[in-house]
Coordinates of C-alpha atoms in Angstrom, one line a residue:
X6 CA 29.0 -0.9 11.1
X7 CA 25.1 -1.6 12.1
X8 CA 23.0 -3.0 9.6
X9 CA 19.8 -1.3 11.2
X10 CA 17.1 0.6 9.0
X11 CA 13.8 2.2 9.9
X12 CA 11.2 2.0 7.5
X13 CA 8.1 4.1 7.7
X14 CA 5.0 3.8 5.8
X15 CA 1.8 5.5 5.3
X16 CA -0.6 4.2 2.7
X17 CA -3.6 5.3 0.6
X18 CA -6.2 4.1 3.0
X19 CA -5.3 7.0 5.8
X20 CA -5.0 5.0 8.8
X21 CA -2.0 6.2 10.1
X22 CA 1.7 5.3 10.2
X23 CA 3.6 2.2 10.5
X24 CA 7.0 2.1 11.3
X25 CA 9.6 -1.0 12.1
X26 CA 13.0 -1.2 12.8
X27 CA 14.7 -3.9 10.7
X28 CA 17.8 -5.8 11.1
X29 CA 19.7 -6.8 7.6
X30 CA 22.7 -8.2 9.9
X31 CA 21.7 -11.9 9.9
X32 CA 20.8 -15.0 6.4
X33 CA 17.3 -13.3 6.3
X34 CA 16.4 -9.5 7.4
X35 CA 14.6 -9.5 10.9
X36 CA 12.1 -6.8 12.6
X37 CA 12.8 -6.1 15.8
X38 CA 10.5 -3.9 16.8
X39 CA 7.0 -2.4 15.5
X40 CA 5.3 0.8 15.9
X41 CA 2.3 2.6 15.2
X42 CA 0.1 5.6 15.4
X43 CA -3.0 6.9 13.7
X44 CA -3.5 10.5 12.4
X45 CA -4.1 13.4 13.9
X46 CA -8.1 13.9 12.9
X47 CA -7.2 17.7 10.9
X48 CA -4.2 15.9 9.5
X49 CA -6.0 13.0 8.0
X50 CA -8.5 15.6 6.8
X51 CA -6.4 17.4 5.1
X52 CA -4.7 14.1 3.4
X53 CA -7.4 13.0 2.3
X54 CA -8.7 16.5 0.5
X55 CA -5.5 17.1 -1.0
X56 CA -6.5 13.8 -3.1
X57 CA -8.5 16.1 -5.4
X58 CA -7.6 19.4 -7.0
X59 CA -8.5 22.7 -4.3
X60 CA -7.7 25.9 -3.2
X61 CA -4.2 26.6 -2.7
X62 CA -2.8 23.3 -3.1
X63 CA 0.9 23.9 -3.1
X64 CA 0.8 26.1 0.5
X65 CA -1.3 23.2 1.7
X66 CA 0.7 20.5 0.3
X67 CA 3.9 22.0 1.9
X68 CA 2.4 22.3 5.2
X69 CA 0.7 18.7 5.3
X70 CA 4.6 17.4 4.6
X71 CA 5.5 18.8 7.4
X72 CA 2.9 17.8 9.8
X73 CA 3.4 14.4 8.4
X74 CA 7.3 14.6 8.5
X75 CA 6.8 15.7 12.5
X76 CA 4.3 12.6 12.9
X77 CA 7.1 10.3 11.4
X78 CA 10.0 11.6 13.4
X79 CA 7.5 10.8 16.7
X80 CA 7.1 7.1 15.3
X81 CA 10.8 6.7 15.1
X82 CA 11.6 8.3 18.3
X83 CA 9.3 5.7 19.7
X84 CA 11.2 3.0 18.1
X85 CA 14.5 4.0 19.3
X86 CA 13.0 4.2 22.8
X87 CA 11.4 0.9 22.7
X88 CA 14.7 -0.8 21.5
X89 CA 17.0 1.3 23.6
X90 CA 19.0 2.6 20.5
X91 CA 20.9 6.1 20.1
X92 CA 19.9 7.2 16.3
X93 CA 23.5 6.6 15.7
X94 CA 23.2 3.1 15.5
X95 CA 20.4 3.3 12.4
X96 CA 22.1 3.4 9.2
X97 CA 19.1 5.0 7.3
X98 CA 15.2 5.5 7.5
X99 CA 13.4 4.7 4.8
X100 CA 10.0 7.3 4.3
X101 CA 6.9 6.1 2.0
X102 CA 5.0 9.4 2.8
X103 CA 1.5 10.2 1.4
X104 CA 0.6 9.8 -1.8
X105 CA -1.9 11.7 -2.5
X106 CA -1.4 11.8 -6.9
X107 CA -0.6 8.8 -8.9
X108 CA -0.7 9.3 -12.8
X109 CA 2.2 7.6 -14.0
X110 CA 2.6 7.5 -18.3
X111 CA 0.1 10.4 -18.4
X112 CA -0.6 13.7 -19.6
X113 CA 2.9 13.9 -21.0
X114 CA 3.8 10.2 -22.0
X115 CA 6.0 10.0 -18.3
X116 CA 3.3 11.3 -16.0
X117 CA 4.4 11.6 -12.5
X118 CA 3.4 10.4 -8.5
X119 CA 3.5 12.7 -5.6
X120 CA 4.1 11.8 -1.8
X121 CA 4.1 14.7 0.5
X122 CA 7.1 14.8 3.1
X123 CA 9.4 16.6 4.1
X124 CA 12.3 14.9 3.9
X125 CA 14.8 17.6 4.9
X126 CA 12.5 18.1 8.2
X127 CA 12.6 14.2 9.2
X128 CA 16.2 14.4 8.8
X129 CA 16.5 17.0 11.2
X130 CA 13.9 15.8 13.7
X131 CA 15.7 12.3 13.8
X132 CA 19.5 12.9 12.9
X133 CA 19.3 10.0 10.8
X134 CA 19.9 9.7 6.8
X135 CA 16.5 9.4 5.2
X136 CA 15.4 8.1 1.9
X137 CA 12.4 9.2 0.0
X138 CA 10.9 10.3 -3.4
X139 CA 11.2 6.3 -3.8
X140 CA 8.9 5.8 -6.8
X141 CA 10.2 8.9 -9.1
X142 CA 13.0 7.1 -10.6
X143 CA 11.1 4.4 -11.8
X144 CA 8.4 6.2 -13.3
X145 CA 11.4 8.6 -15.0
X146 CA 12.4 5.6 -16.5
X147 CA 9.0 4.6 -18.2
X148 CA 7.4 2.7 -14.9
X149 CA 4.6 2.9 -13.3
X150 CA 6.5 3.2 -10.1
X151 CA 4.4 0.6 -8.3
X152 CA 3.7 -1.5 -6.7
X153 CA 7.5 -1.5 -5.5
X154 CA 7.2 -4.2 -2.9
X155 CA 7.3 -7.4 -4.8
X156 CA 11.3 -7.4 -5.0
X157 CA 11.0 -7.8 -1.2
X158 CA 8.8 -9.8 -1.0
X159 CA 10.8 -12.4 -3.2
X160 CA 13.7 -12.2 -0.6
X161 CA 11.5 -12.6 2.3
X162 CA 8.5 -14.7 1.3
X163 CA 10.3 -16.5 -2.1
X164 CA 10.8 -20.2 -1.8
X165 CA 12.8 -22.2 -4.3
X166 CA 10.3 -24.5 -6.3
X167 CA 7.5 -23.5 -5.4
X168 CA 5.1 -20.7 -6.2
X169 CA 3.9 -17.9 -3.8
X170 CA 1.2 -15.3 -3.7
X171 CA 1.2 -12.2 -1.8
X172 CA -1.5 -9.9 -1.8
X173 CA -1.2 -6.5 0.3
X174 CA -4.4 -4.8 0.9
X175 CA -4.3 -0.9 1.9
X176 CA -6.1 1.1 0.7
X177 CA -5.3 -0.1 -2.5
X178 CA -5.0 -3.8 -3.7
X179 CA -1.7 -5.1 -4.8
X180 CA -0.5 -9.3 -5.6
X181 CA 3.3 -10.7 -6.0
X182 CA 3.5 -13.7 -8.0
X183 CA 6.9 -15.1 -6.8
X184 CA 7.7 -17.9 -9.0
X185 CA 9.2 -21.3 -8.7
X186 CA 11.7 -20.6 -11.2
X187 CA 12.6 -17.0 -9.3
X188 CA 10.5 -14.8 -11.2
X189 CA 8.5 -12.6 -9.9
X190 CA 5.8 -10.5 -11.6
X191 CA 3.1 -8.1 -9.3
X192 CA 0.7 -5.4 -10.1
X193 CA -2.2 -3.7 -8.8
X194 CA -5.6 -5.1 -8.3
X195 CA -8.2 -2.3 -7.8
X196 CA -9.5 -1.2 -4.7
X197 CA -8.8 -2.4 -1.6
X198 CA -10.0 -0.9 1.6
X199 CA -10.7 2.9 0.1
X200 CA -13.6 2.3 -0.9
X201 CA -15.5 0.2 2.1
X202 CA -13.6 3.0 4.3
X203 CA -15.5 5.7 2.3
X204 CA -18.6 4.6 2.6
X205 CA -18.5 3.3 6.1
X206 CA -17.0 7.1 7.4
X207 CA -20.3 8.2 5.6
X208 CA -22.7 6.4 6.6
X209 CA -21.8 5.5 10.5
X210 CA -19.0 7.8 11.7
X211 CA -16.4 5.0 11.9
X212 CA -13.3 5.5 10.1
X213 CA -13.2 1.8 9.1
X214 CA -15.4 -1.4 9.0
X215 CA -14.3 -3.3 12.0
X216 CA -13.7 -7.0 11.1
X217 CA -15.9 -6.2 8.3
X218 CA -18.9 -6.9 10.8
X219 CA -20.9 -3.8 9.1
X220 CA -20.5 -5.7 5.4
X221 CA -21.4 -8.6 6.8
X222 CA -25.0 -7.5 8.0
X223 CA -25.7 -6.8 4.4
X224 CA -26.9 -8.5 1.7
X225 CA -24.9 -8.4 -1.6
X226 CA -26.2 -6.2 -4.9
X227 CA -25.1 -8.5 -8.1
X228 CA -26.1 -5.5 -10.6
X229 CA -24.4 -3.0 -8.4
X230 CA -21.2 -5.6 -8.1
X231 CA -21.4 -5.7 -11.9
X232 CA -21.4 -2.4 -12.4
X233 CA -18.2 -1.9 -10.4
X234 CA -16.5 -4.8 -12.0
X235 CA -17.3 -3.4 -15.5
X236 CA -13.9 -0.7 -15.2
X237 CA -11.3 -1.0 -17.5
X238 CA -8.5 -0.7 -15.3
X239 CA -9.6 -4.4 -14.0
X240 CA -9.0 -5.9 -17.4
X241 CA -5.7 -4.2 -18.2
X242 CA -3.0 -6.7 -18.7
X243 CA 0.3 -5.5 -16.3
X244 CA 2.5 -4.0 -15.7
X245 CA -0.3 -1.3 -13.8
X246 CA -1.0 1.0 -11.0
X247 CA -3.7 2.9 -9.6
X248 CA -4.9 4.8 -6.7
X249 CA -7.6 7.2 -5.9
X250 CA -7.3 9.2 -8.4
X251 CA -9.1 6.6 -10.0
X252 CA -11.4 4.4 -7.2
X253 CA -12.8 7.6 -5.3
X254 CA -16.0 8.6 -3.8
X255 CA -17.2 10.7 -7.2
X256 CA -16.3 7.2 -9.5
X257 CA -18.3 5.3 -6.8
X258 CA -21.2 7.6 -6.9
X259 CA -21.0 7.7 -10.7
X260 CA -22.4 3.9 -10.1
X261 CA -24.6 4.4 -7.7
X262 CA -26.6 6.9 -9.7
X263 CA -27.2 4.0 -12.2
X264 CA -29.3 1.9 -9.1
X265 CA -32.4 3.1 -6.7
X266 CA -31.9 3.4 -3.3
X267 CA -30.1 0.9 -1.8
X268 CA -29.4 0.4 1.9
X269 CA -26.2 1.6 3.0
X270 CA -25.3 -1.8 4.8
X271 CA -25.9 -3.6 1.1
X272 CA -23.7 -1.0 -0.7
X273 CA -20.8 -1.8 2.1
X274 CA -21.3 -5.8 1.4
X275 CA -20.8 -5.0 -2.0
X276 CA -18.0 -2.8 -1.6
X277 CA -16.0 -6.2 0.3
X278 CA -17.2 -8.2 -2.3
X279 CA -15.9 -5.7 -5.0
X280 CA -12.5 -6.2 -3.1
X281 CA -12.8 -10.1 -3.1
X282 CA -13.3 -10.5 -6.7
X283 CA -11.0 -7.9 -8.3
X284 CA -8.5 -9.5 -6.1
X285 CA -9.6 -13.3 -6.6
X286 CA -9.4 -12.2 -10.6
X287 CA -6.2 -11.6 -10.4
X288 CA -5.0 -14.6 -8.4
X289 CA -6.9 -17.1 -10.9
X290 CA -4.8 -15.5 -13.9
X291 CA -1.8 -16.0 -12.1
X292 CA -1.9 -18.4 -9.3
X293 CA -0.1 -21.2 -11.6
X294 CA 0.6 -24.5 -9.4
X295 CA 0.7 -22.4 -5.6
X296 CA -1.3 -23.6 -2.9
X297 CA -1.2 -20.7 -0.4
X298 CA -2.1 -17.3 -0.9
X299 CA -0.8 -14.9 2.1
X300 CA -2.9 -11.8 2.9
X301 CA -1.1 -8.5 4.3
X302 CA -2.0 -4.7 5.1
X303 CA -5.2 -3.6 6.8
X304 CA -7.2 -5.9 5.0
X305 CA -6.1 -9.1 6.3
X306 CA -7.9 -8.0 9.6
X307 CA -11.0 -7.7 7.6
X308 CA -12.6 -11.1 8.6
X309 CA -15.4 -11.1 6.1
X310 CA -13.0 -9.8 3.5
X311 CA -10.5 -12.8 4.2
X312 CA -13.8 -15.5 4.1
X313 CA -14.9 -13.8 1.2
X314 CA -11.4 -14.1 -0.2
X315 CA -11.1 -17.4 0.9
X316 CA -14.4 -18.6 -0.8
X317 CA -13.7 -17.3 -3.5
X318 CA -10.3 -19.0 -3.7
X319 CA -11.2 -22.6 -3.1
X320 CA -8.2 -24.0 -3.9
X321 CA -5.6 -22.5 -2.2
X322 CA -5.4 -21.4 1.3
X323 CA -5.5 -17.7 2.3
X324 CA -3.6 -17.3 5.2
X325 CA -2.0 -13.8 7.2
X326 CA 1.7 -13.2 6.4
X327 CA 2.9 -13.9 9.7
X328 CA 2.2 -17.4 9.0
X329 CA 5.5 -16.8 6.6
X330 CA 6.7 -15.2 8.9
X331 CA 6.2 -11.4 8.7
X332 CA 2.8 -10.3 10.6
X333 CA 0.6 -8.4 8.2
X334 CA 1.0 -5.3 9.5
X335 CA 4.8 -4.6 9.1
X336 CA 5.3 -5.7 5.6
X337 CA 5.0 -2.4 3.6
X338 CA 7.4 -0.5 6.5
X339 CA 9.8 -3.4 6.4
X340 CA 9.8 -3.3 2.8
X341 CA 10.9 0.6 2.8
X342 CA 13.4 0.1 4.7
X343 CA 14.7 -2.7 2.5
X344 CA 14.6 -0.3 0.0
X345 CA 16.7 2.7 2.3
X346 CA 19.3 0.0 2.5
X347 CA 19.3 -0.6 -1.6
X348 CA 19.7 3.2 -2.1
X349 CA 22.5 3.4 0.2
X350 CA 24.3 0.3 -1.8
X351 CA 23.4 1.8 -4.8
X352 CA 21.4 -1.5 -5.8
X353 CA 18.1 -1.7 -7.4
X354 CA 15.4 -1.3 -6.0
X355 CA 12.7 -1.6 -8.8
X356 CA 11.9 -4.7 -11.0
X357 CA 11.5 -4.0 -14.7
X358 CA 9.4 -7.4 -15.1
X359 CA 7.0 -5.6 -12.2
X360 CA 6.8 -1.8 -13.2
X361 CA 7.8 -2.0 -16.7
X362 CA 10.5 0.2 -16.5
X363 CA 13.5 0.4 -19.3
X364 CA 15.4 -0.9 -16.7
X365 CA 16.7 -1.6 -12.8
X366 CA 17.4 1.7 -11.0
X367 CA 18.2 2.6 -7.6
X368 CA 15.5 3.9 -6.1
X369 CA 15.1 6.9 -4.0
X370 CA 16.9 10.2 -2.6
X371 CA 18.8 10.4 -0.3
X372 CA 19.2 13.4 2.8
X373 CA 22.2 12.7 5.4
X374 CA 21.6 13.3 8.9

């Protein structure tokens, strides 16, 4: 029987879909082939707005899961053609979808997160098993159902002896300590490219900073940067999560307010900086004896981000995954389909020591073909 999984992902910064087809058959899992695709412009839209409360939110919800469930199927149609596979031959797909809530221990002392997919539909637009819902089961069981890929990223990036950062920059900011000794502890940061993405959509028309080049035109605004750093989530000990129901444009202009008129291109070299040093925080407290510190997601093709980083990290080298082997850009997918393959073995996918939860669970449910 094949040991092939698709994994899908779509993050909280809204720039589309990555998908990968992985191979678990060999020592170490391999990707054989990588695919992508941005968002249809009304899709993204409507993503993004069903971040905060609106009009006829379920109706919309539904619908958005299934626009984004057709989107998905396209990615792993793609993937199949590109690696001259029948959908027989893939075991499982493993599906992120959107998150577009995030309030884990809330409201009710278990709180919930929300990704919109349909499930069901990708099923039936692939014929392949699919695995979702994959951060319910840890939140059911006191977690804060993220960040979930620090358990993969022990098996793929872990070294024996030796200590090894990850830090995963979508939309939101995430770090896996991956001890010498095997232990492994990761959390999120704070923001990671929502923010500068934000602003830079406002105030140009671009959906993202390219290469940080707009940031980097700007000059920095230390009260403005200390203003940001000043939230509490920062200073939170782990195990945490966040997303943007927290770091969104209304908690951003709740700072601005507090300063004159600033130019826009000095907000967005703040905003980069913000990144840096919530993520360079968290490093120093955690960093113990490593030397390397590997950057993955969108941001490692921020260039000013990753001087900034590196600057602000003197002694360790940041590098891109791929230098370990992974390029930075199919980590998350690969990781969800690591975890479609640990619901199908009924293994764990969580780690207690990383979510806080009572306990391992697997992870996930789980809709034949």
């Amino acid at each position: 029987m094949s040991d092939l999984y698709i994994g899908l992902m779509s993050g909280t910064s809204l720039d589309g879909i990555d998908g990968v087809l992985a191979d678990f058959s060999g020592p170490r899992m391999r990707v054989t082939h990588h695919a992508s695709t941005g968002f249809a412009p009304a899709l993204r839209a409507e993503l993004l707005a069903l971040n905060t409360p609106g009009d006829n939110e379920l109706h919309r919800a539904a619908l958005a899961g299934n626009a984004l469930s057709r989107a998905y199927a396209e990615v792993v149609h793609t993937l199949l053609a590109h690696s001259d596979l029948p959908a027989s031959a893939i075991r499982a797909v493993g599906a992120h979808g959107q998150t577009v809530r995030h309030r884990p221990q809330e409201f009710d002392d278990t709180g919930y997160t929300l990704q919109l997919l349909s499930p069901a539909l990708l099923a039936e637009r692939t014929g392949i098993t699919v695995v979702a819902d994959l951060r319910s089961r840890d939140v059911a069981a006191g977690g804060q159902g993220a960040p979930l890929v620090p358990a993969f990223h022990q098996g793929v990036f872990g070294r024996p002896g030796e200590t090894v950062l990850v830090l995963n920059i979508g939309g939101i900011s995430n770090l896996s300590v991956l001890g010498a000794d095997g232990g492994v502890l990761g959390f999120d940061c704070g923001p990671g490219n929502a923010l500068m993405d934000h602003w830079c959509q406002l105030h140009t028309g671009q959906p993202f900073d390219k290469g940080g080049a707009w940031a980097a035109t700007g000059q920095v605004l230390p009260g403005l940067l200390e203003s940001l750093m000043q939230e509490p989530f920062l200073h939170k000990p782990p195990p945490k999560s966040t997303g943007r129901d927290l770091f969104n444009p209304p908690w951003l202009a709740g700072h601005l307010e507090r300063f004159g008129p600033a130019a826009p291109a000095d907000v967005q070299a703040t905003l980069t900086e913000f990144t840096a040093t919530a993520c360079s925080a968290s490093v120093d407290s955690y960093k113990n004896n490593s030397e390397t510190l590997a950057i993955c997601g969108g941001g490692a093709l921020n260039t000013q981000l990753m001087r900034r980083l590196q600057a602000l990290c003197p002694t360790l080298q940041v590098v891109v995954t791929e230098a370990l082997g992974l390029p930075a850009l199919q980590v998350e997918a690969a990781a969800f389909a690591w975890l479609a393959r640990q619901a199908l073995h009924q293994a764990p996918g969580n780690l207690p020591s990383v979510t806080g939860a009572a306990g391992p669970r697997v992870l996930g449910a789980v809709y034949p073909a």
